Amino acid sequence: MGKKAEAPGQISARLLDEVEQLRTSLESALEENARLMEDRDRLSRRVTQLSQDLQAARSAPPPAPPALPSVEQGQAEEELRVAFEELQVLTEELEVANSSLQQANHELDGRVEERTRQIQEINDTLRATENSLRTIADLVPDLLWRSDATGHANWFNQRWCDYTGWDKEELKEEGWTNALHPLDRASSLAAWAQAMAAGTVYQEQHRIRDAQGDYRWFLIRAEPMRDANGTILAWFAAATDMHEQRTAMEALQRSELRFRTLIEGMPQLVWRAVDSGQWTWSSPQWSAFTGQSEKASRSLGWLEMLHPDDRDHAMAAWTRAQQTGSLEIEGRIFNAQDRRYRHFRTRGVPVRSSESSLLEWLGTSTDVDDIVQLQAHQEVLVGELQHRTRNLMAVVQSVTARTLKGSHSLDHFAQCIGDRFDALARVQGLLSRRKGGLRVTFDALLREELSAHVPLDADGRGEHVTLTGPAGISLKSATVQTLALALHELATNAVKYGALSQPAGRLEVRWDIRRPAPGECRLFVDWRERGVSELPAPGAEPKGGGYGRELIERALPYQLNAQTSYAVETDGVHCTIDVRVPSEDSEGGGR
Amino acid sequence: MTEAALQDCRILIAEDEYLIAADIAEALEQDNAVILGPVPRVADALSLIGSGTRIDLAVLDVNLCGDMAFPVADALVEQRIPFAFATGYDGWTIPARFADVPRLVKPFRPDRLRSALKSLLP
């Protein structure tokens, strides 16, 4: 309570003191008066005595002639006269004293009356004030209470009773602390004790149980009331219901925690911005990815982490976003760890208030580098596929035309074209079955082709066939198809007219790697047929129509830069192919 | 079938697939054109263009032994030699500066080749 509230009490005390003083002085005045009365009565009694004595003396027979008064009579009269005069003086004094006494008494009565009236007024005012205060105390929604200087609660407003369902007797002293939540009680009481010891303001949040047994959060504030000397007279406390705010705030905090956990857990780089791309915040992922601090990313700092070629584009996107209300940027962002830029797709949406005014922008930047790389790779692959497919169609067209030229009947054509398409199909199969950029190897190609004509064991041996050479010699993909077609023509001719067409025939294929110069790696193949009879005469039209020879002698040198030889020797065909292959230390893949 | 307009026309063929190159050469030889090449590689084509020999027309495969043939195309443009692309690729792989160059999408018949080359002649 403030000083104004104390004033009536102090005035009241002061007035009571004054009335007491007045009463004391009145009493002493009355005593004085009584004493004066006693003096007067005593004198009066003596005058009466003297008067009687004088009367008695006069009525006795005159002992002497009346003309001559006796000495005795003269003395008595004199004494009486003196006493009478004394009496008169006393009576006058008494009358004066009495009159002033009456006056004082009257004044005193007036003052007492005045003071009494003042006290009455003040009491009325105090009563009215107290009533007002009590009304107000019961009117406010807060729980109010008061305790003495030692902390013993001695007054509670009605709300306390209404809220807790307890009466004021139950609340008194320490009773109210039983309504505190068990989890809050110890800390709350400790803080309360500390505040009282220090004489400082107490402010705590804790839960108080209501009449139904539910707890609600309150903000409790208590302040000491001091007298003029600073001594604490009492404590006044108020508990304000803040349950909704507190629970809403806790919900908000949980929501924010979830939001932060989500944002910091997602792989995207998250940011907030205002106006035209002025960042106000970036998530930890931004700093982790770019190496740029959160603070440095603010405003247009983030632009520095963008590829220089993408910056104008990004700012243009921000300008557009002001009209369209959505932001989309494709741009490269620098990655500190790999020391290179990666493709990102950045999207932003405006955050609007309930009045739909734009508050800020919230956005994410998603790493799409792998996708972009894959897309680029896929485009190349699709292009390659088109290229190969259409080239293959052109090759098929050409092979068909040549086969048609070399065929003497439709049956012959059907047989030859079927074999050649099978050979093309086998090599396409080899190429498409490759895994992860592995190259087709020469031994696999040779075995695949020969196996289509004669049975071979795991070591590449057949009844008439010996294969000798290292495994795993990689071929350039561009080499494979033409080489396969050439091998097919050699094998087909051997089966039809050469070493594989006769019991005495033998086919030996040897191959090896040669390194004529540093970094140059060449495959040397020696195809030798032996034990073959009925060979065509030198210079005669080849039995296969010449297509096979054309492939070996012209196509391989033209297309693969190969050096080849083809000869029909006395006991069979002898063919050599010398073609460049990728060196073993060069990377796989390629075309 | 044959195209008289191509008579004595000196035509460069740059095509890495032997069989296709041979077919193109054969078709054009039927028209009495003079075949330059065929060449399978970018370097071969460039040296032929740079040799000073007269070239009237060219048929250019977009992919020559794994290399894009655009340097050859640029050299042809520089020498004001009209040419056509013969390609298995769709249009998107060809740079915009060659947007006006006719394209023969493989596989193609000799007739289409002839009409494409004829349209290039002045």
XYZ file of C-alpha atoms in Angstrom, chain A:
591
model
C 0.000 0.000 0.000
C 1.116 3.577 -0.670
C 1.638 6.497 1.637
C -1.792 7.995 0.994
C -3.414 4.938 2.492
C -1.391 5.328 5.680
C -2.360 8.963 6.292
C -5.831 8.424 7.766
C -4.454 5.995 10.308
C -1.747 8.383 11.383
C -4.171 11.290 11.643
C -6.497 9.163 13.674
C -3.736 8.272 16.128
C -2.634 11.858 16.426
C -6.174 13.044 17.120
C -6.665 10.403 19.751
C -3.498 11.637 21.473
C -4.756 15.187 21.443
C -8.107 14.208 22.917
C -6.280 12.363 25.680
C -4.182 15.410 26.479
C -7.244 17.599 26.584
C -8.976 15.180 28.876
C -5.989 15.168 31.242
C -5.844 18.969 31.417
C -9.585 19.108 31.988
C -9.266 16.719 34.873
C -6.494 18.787 36.477
C -8.566 21.936 36.003
C -11.487 20.282 37.756
C -9.203 19.245 40.640
C -7.997 22.857 40.993
C -11.557 24.007 41.037
C -12.444 21.563 43.780
C -9.498 22.709 45.850
C -10.614 26.359 45.507
C -14.138 25.357 46.564
C -12.754 23.621 49.624
C -10.799 26.815 50.613
C -13.915 28.917 50.162
C -16.051 26.543 52.242
C -13.462 26.550 55.000
C -13.379 30.344 55.014
C -17.138 30.470 54.935
C -17.355 28.183 57.924
C -14.894 30.438 59.862
C -16.851 33.596 58.981
C -20.003 31.912 60.296
C -18.187 30.937 63.503
C -16.883 34.452 63.979
C -20.280 35.863 63.286
C -21.875 33.604 65.883
C -19.218 34.531 68.430
C -19.902 38.214 67.821
C -23.631 37.733 68.192
C -23.174 35.975 71.480
C -21.013 38.747 72.823
C -23.576 41.388 71.921
C -26.527 39.641 73.581
C -24.778 39.361 77.027
C -25.550 42.163 79.722
C -23.473 45.076 78.980
C -20.732 45.104 81.544
C -19.979 48.680 80.772
C -21.722 51.808 79.738
C -22.559 51.491 76.046
C -20.983 54.860 75.336
C -17.678 53.522 76.317
C -16.966 50.178 74.477
C -14.919 47.706 76.312
C -11.536 46.699 75.125
C -12.682 43.021 74.554
C -15.593 43.913 72.351
C -13.453 46.170 70.252
C -10.939 43.409 69.595
C -13.580 40.883 68.469
C -15.196 43.284 66.094
C -11.881 44.075 64.565
C -11.107 40.399 64.103
C -14.503 39.778 62.517
C -14.053 42.704 60.174
C -10.669 41.381 59.044
C -12.031 37.871 58.548
C -14.961 39.252 56.655
C -12.730 41.237 54.390
C -10.625 38.111 53.843
C -13.761 36.208 53.036
C -14.800 38.821 50.556
C -11.397 38.650 48.831
C -11.539 34.871 48.704
C -15.069 34.956 47.427
C -13.994 37.327 44.654
C -11.008 35.117 43.806
C -13.270 32.128 43.788
C -15.699 33.834 41.522
C -12.880 34.754 39.115
C -11.448 31.222 39.253
C -14.856 29.736 38.784
C -15.584 31.921 35.825
C -12.265 31.101 34.112
C -12.827 27.449 34.930
C -16.174 27.536 33.283
C -14.693 29.247 30.290
C -11.884 26.671 30.051
C -14.358 23.916 30.487
C -16.495 25.293 27.728
C -13.536 25.644 25.389
C -12.476 22.155 26.216
C -15.887 20.796 25.432
C -15.812 22.581 22.098
C -12.435 21.226 21.193
C -13.347 17.709 22.258
C -16.477 17.972 20.210
C -14.525 19.217 17.185
C -11.937 16.478 17.500
C -14.560 13.828 17.950
C -16.284 15.017 14.808
C -13.014 14.925 12.877
C -12.288 11.434 14.154
C -15.736 10.400 13.085
C -15.210 11.789 9.613
C -11.875 10.111 9.272
C -13.291 6.849 10.489
C -16.067 7.156 7.955
C -13.563 7.845 5.219
C -11.427 4.950 6.358
C -14.379 2.642 6.433
C -15.441 3.764 2.985
C -11.893 3.340 1.646
C -11.566 -0.082 3.176
C -14.885 -1.097 1.718
C -13.794 0.174 -1.680
C -10.522 -1.618 -1.396
C -12.211 -4.841 -0.390
C -14.667 -4.469 -3.259
C -11.838 -3.856 -5.681
C -9.842 -6.717 -4.197
C -12.742 -9.046 -4.779
C -13.473 -7.617 -8.189
C -10.085 -8.168 -9.860
C -9.502 -11.596 -11.419
C -6.163 -11.940 -9.606
C -5.685 -13.858 -6.404
C -4.625 -11.284 -3.792
C -3.342 -11.871 -0.317
C -1.416 -10.220 2.456
C 0.924 -11.535 5.019
C 2.650 -10.025 7.988
C 6.336 -9.135 7.991
C 7.265 -12.728 8.845
C 5.327 -14.144 5.964
C 2.258 -15.450 7.704
C -0.686 -14.860 5.446
C -3.527 -13.098 7.187
C -5.805 -11.845 4.454
C -7.078 -13.251 1.147
C -9.482 -11.852 -1.378
C -12.645 -13.677 -2.310
C -11.135 -14.906 -5.598
C -8.773 -17.133 -3.599
C -11.712 -18.894 -2.047
C -13.634 -19.044 -5.314
C -10.659 -20.403 -7.205
C -9.410 -22.974 -4.700
C -12.770 -23.838 -3.207
C -11.303 -23.333 0.256
C -12.445 -20.848 2.874
C -10.234 -18.132 4.265
C -9.455 -20.069 7.421
C -8.033 -22.915 5.345
C -5.903 -20.497 3.372
C -4.524 -18.646 6.374
C -0.942 -18.875 7.540
C 0.717 -21.512 5.330
C -2.549 -23.017 4.160
C -2.480 -21.444 0.730
C 0.851 -23.125 -0.138
C -0.982 -26.466 -0.221
C -2.606 -25.276 -3.441
C 0.769 -25.029 -5.168
C 1.738 -27.714 -7.658
C 3.968 -30.309 -5.958
C 6.640 -29.750 -8.598
C 6.639 -25.981 -8.030
C 6.180 -25.881 -4.279
C 9.764 -26.251 -3.072
C 11.275 -23.767 -5.484
C 8.447 -21.324 -4.975
C 8.731 -21.390 -1.191
C 12.499 -21.058 -1.378
C 12.141 -17.976 -3.573
C 9.479 -16.629 -1.221
C 11.771 -17.074 1.788
C 14.635 -15.454 -0.057
C 12.528 -12.444 -1.050
C 11.351 -11.969 2.507
C 14.853 -12.232 3.892
C 16.173 -9.701 1.405
C 13.065 -7.538 1.403
C 13.016 -7.586 -2.372
C 10.204 -8.054 -4.816
C 9.162 -11.669 -5.337
C 8.218 -12.764 -8.820
C 7.696 -16.365 -9.841
C 5.586 -18.478 -12.152
C 3.934 -21.501 -10.691
C 0.844 -23.617 -10.887
C -2.051 -23.308 -8.443
C -4.732 -25.939 -8.059
C -8.317 -24.926 -8.689
C -11.468 -26.221 -7.029
C -11.735 -29.053 -9.587
C -8.179 -30.208 -8.861
C -6.737 -28.892 -12.136
C -3.628 -26.765 -12.097
C -3.284 -23.449 -13.885
C -0.195 -21.353 -14.347
C 0.011 -18.056 -12.419
C 2.457 -15.200 -12.334
C 2.982 -14.350 -8.646
C 4.285 -10.997 -7.625
C 4.732 -9.846 -4.024
C 5.980 -6.536 -2.692
C 6.678 -5.439 0.869
C 4.827 -2.506 2.502
C 7.154 -0.376 4.589
C 6.657 2.367 7.185
C 8.393 5.766 7.098
C 11.548 4.204 8.560
C 11.654 1.482 5.931
C 10.617 -1.302 8.262
C 8.520 -3.927 6.537
C 5.000 -3.947 7.940
C 3.407 -6.439 5.602
C 3.621 -8.176 2.238
C 1.048 -7.820 -0.489
C 0.916 -10.508 -3.144
C -0.987 -10.955 -6.387
C -1.274 -14.072 -8.561
C -2.265 -13.417 -12.164
C -3.636 -16.256 -14.254
C -1.285 -16.696 -17.209
C -2.189 -20.275 -18.037
C -3.239 -19.599 -21.624
C -0.174 -17.464 -22.352
C 2.137 -19.996 -20.722
C 0.691 -23.031 -22.478
C 0.514 -21.112 -25.760
C 4.128 -20.088 -25.307
C 5.141 -23.653 -24.496
C 3.243 -24.872 -27.547
C 4.986 -22.215 -29.607
C 8.355 -23.237 -28.215
C 7.649 -26.875 -29.023
C 6.484 -25.858 -32.465
C 9.628 -23.798 -32.976
C 11.749 -26.693 -31.751
C 10.041 -29.047 -34.195
C 10.457 -26.470 -36.946
C 14.149 -26.020 -36.160
C 14.733 -29.762 -35.890
C 13.010 -30.236 -39.214
C 14.909 -27.432 -40.903
C 18.282 -28.452 -39.526
C 17.612 -32.090 -40.328
C 16.591 -31.656 -43.931
C 19.194 -31.904 -46.673
C 18.105 -28.617 -48.235
C 19.769 -25.320 -47.472
C 17.084 -23.169 -45.878
C 17.004 -19.395 -45.724
C 14.809 -16.410 -44.940
C 14.854 -13.182 -46.867
C 13.145 -9.836 -47.198
C 12.640 -7.491 -50.150
C 14.581 -8.480 -53.253
C 16.655 -11.330 -51.939
C 18.094 -9.703 -48.822
C 18.715 -12.743 -46.651
C 18.028 -12.386 -42.950
C 18.963 -15.910 -41.917
C 20.432 -19.100 -43.316
C 20.321 -22.594 -41.857
C 23.455 -24.340 -40.542
C 23.466 -26.482 -43.689
C 24.248 -23.370 -45.737
C 27.399 -22.710 -43.732
C 28.330 -26.382 -43.708
C 27.975 -26.624 -47.481
C 29.447 -23.319 -48.603
C 31.835 -22.574 -45.758
C 30.278 -19.110 -45.546
C 29.164 -18.022 -42.083
C 25.505 -17.377 -41.383
C 26.258 -13.724 -40.738
C 28.197 -13.349 -43.971
C 25.313 -14.893 -45.922
C 22.905 -12.178 -44.810
C 21.774 -9.360 -47.042
C 23.257 -10.198 -50.465
C 26.251 -12.038 -48.996
C 24.890 -15.366 -50.274
C 25.381 -14.131 -53.841
C 29.138 -14.577 -53.420
C 28.657 -18.325 -53.060
C 26.791 -18.433 -56.362
C 28.656 -19.093 -59.600
C 29.556 -15.682 -61.117
C 27.709 -16.607 -64.326
C 24.504 -17.305 -62.382
C 24.366 -14.135 -60.268
C 22.582 -11.833 -62.743
C 20.121 -14.582 -63.470
C 19.449 -15.025 -59.741
C 18.853 -11.306 -59.160
C 16.532 -11.196 -62.187
C 14.591 -14.090 -60.675
C 14.199 -12.098 -57.450
C 12.885 -9.109 -59.401
C 10.387 -11.360 -61.185
C 9.385 -12.910 -57.884
C 8.122 -9.536 -56.635
C 5.393 -9.713 -59.286
C 4.741 -13.430 -59.519
C 4.899 -14.147 -55.783
C 7.122 -17.168 -56.211
C 10.843 -17.550 -56.659
C 12.673 -20.118 -58.729
C 16.393 -20.057 -59.406
C 18.545 -22.650 -61.089
C 22.117 -21.907 -60.175
C 25.406 -23.343 -59.062
C 26.474 -22.977 -55.437
C 30.035 -23.376 -54.263
C 30.823 -26.415 -52.169
C 33.656 -25.790 -49.728
C 34.475 -29.448 -49.248
C 34.833 -30.443 -52.910
C 36.095 -27.002 -53.976
C 33.635 -26.954 -56.858
C 30.200 -25.656 -57.763
C 27.157 -27.870 -57.618
C 23.813 -27.327 -59.315
C 21.008 -26.225 -56.999
C 17.338 -25.600 -57.487
C 16.271 -22.714 -55.263
C 12.640 -22.094 -54.459
C 11.080 -19.394 -52.298
C 7.578 -18.575 -51.171
C 6.366 -15.383 -49.523
C 5.216 -15.565 -45.929
C 2.158 -13.374 -45.513
C 0.472 -12.021 -42.405
C -3.223 -12.562 -41.781
C -3.795 -9.184 -43.461
C -1.973 -10.717 -46.450
C 0.840 -8.205 -46.354
C 4.188 -9.773 -47.255
C 6.274 -10.392 -44.141
C 9.282 -12.214 -45.583
C 10.384 -14.953 -47.948
C 11.125 -18.499 -46.885
C 13.110 -20.645 -49.241
C 15.100 -23.799 -49.805
C 17.985 -24.620 -52.079
C 18.040 -28.243 -53.140
C 21.148 -29.974 -54.439
C 20.184 -31.250 -57.896
C 23.740 -31.709 -59.098
C 23.457 -35.482 -59.330
C 20.196 -35.148 -61.227
C 21.635 -32.524 -63.561
C 24.701 -34.689 -64.172
C 22.492 -37.708 -64.739
C 20.287 -35.728 -67.088
C 23.317 -34.582 -69.047
C 24.642 -38.127 -69.041
C 21.271 -39.413 -70.114
C 21.087 -36.908 -72.953
C 24.478 -38.088 -74.140
C 23.361 -41.704 -73.839
C 20.120 -41.076 -75.692
C 22.101 -39.278 -78.391
C 24.558 -42.145 -78.547
C 21.742 -44.647 -78.697
C 20.126 -42.783 -81.591
C 23.470 -42.533 -83.331
C 24.243 -46.207 -82.917
C 20.772 -47.430 -83.744
C 20.566 -45.374 -86.920
C 24.108 -46.269 -87.897
C 23.253 -49.896 -87.293
C 20.198 -49.523 -89.536
C 22.440 -48.017 -92.189
C 24.912 -50.869 -91.753
C 22.066 -53.399 -91.995
C 20.909 -51.669 -95.138
C 24.417 -51.829 -96.592
C 25.032 -55.450 -95.545
C 21.706 -56.427 -97.060
C 22.555 -54.735 -100.349
C 25.971 -56.426 -100.466
C 24.594 -59.819 -99.523
C 21.989 -59.459 -102.233
C 24.736 -58.695 -104.742
C 26.729 -61.800 -103.732
C 23.749 -64.182 -103.649
C 22.957 -66.539 -106.533
C 19.545 -67.491 -105.172
C 16.970 -66.282 -102.700
C 17.687 -69.311 -100.464
C 21.376 -68.458 -100.522
C 20.547 -64.847 -99.697
C 18.278 -65.938 -96.834
C 21.019 -68.153 -95.390
C 23.766 -65.513 -95.688
C 21.717 -62.562 -94.461
C 20.456 -64.631 -91.525
C 24.008 -65.477 -90.467
C 25.161 -61.887 -90.799
C 22.211 -60.515 -88.806
C 22.950 -63.114 -86.119
C 26.549 -61.885 -85.994
C 25.345 -58.281 -85.703
C 22.881 -59.315 -83.001
C 25.608 -61.107 -81.026
C 27.891 -58.123 -81.020
C 24.998 -55.821 -79.996
C 24.331 -58.254 -77.174
C 27.972 -58.127 -76.075
C 27.947 -54.333 -76.169
C 24.673 -53.980 -74.268
C 25.572 -56.567 -71.607
C 28.631 -54.589 -70.549
C 28.411 -53.444 -66.952
C 29.521 -50.107 -65.550
C 31.606 -48.998 -68.504
C 33.535 -52.255 -68.808
C 34.901 -52.843 -72.254
C 34.312 -55.840 -74.464
C 37.430 -57.992 -74.511
C 38.892 -59.608 -77.582
C 38.822 -63.183 -76.227
C 35.123 -62.803 -75.315
C 34.344 -61.481 -78.790
C 36.258 -64.251 -80.542
C 34.777 -66.978 -78.381
C 31.245 -65.616 -78.812
C 31.662 -65.660 -82.595
C 33.318 -69.108 -82.886
C 30.924 -70.697 -80.376
C 28.113 -69.870 -82.790
C 29.726 -72.272 -85.286
C 31.682 -74.944 -83.304
C 31.629 -76.250 -79.750
C 34.435 -74.884 -77.521
C 35.528 -75.869 -74.009
C 36.382 -73.446 -71.198
C 39.979 -73.141 -72.414
C 38.835 -72.212 -75.918
C 39.590 -75.624 -77.425
C 37.448 -77.440 -79.915
C 37.856 -80.471 -82.069
C 39.513 -78.452 -84.825
C 40.183 -75.223 -82.975
C 42.962 -73.886 -80.793
C 42.759 -70.392 -79.281
C 45.946 -69.019 -77.732
C 46.300 -65.590 -76.224
C 45.846 -63.502 -73.083
C 42.351 -62.876 -71.718
C 41.011 -59.452 -70.882
C 42.350 -57.342 -73.731
C 39.895 -54.479 -73.925
C 38.565 -53.202 -77.223
C 37.282 -49.737 -78.053
C 33.532 -49.965 -78.445
C 33.726 -48.352 -81.876
C 36.061 -51.176 -82.872
C 33.897 -54.033 -81.674
C 31.171 -54.108 -84.341
C 33.437 -53.980 -87.366
C 35.886 -56.446 -85.834
C 33.028 -58.793 -85.003
C 31.699 -58.629 -88.577
C 35.195 -59.394 -89.892
C 35.633 -62.345 -87.494
C 32.198 -63.561 -88.494
C 33.151 -63.578 -92.172
C 36.408 -65.473 -91.367
C 34.532 -68.020 -89.249
C 31.696 -68.442 -91.762
C 34.182 -69.016 -94.582
C 36.119 -71.517 -92.426
C 32.906 -73.402 -91.663
C 31.737 -73.362 -95.271
C 34.963 -73.818 -97.223
C 37.958 -73.860 -94.872
C 39.460 -75.571 -91.828
C 36.149 -76.209 -90.111
C 34.585 -77.775 -93.187
C 37.008 -80.736 -93.463
C 38.067 -83.483 -91.000
C 41.776 -82.722 -91.491
C 41.323 -78.972 -91.145
C 42.767 -77.103 -88.178
C 42.160 -73.517 -87.057
C 44.610 -71.818 -84.764
C 44.047 -68.282 -83.586
C 46.897 -66.628 -81.699
C 46.825 -63.124 -80.348
C 49.008 -60.928 -78.241
C 49.620 -57.381 -77.115
C 52.369 -55.347 -78.738
C 53.760 -52.018 -77.643
C 55.584 -50.445 -80.572
C 55.858 -47.063 -78.829
C 55.341 -45.768 -75.288
C 51.629 -45.356 -74.588
C 50.674 -47.209 -77.773
C 49.054 -50.541 -77.310
C 48.198 -52.798 -80.233
C 46.418 -56.090 -80.535
C 47.976 -58.496 -82.979
C 45.793 -61.358 -84.204
C 47.003 -64.260 -86.321
C 44.242 -66.383 -87.917
C 45.729 -69.501 -89.482
C 43.894 -72.334 -91.161
C 45.727 -75.520 -92.026
C 45.024 -78.868 -93.650
C 42.503 -77.456 -96.052
C 42.165 -78.964 -99.521
C 40.202 -77.804 -102.562
C 41.334 -74.234 -102.154
C 40.309 -71.761 -104.862
C 42.959 -70.967 -107.398
C 44.867 -67.752 -106.779
C 43.078 -64.835 -108.450
C 39.758 -66.683 -108.628
C 36.580 -65.105 -107.307
C 36.444 -65.835 -103.556
C 33.877 -68.405 -102.588
C 32.211 -66.108 -100.072
C 31.594 -63.403 -102.685
C 34.427 -61.178 -101.486
C 32.461 -59.459 -98.717
C 34.634 -60.934 -95.976
C 37.845 -59.896 -97.677
C 36.485 -56.388 -98.207
C 35.794 -56.087 -94.499
C 39.278 -57.235 -93.553
C 41.313 -55.554 -96.233
C 39.352 -52.303 -96.527
C 36.865 -51.751 -93.715
C 39.243 -52.491 -90.843
C 42.037 -50.240 -92.120
C 39.522 -47.511 -93.012
C 37.493 -47.571 -89.850
C 39.939 -48.810 -87.182
C 43.213 -47.668 -88.702
C 44.192 -51.336 -88.593
C 46.916 -53.042 -90.570
C 45.611 -56.254 -92.051
C 46.646 -59.013 -94.373
C 44.589 -61.710 -96.043
C 46.140 -64.528 -97.973
C 45.026 -67.928 -99.204
C 48.087 -70.075 -98.623
C 48.670 -73.659 -99.790
C 46.747 -75.349 -96.970
C 44.393 -72.591 -95.866
C 43.602 -68.958 -95.173
C 46.088 -66.844 -93.254
C 44.848 -63.535 -91.949
C 46.499 -61.007 -89.642
C 44.951 -58.021 -87.931
C 47.013 -55.394 -86.145
C 44.770 -52.868 -84.416
C 45.214 -50.250 -81.732
C 43.518 -50.972 -78.406
C 43.202 -48.844 -75.262
C 46.321 -49.114 -73.095
C 45.670 -50.986 -69.863
C 46.210 -47.957 -67.670
C 43.745 -45.798 -69.616
C 40.310 -45.365 -68.134
C 37.483 -47.694 -69.019
C 34.297 -46.673 -70.804
C 34.696 -44.628 -73.929
C 33.043 -45.305 -77.183
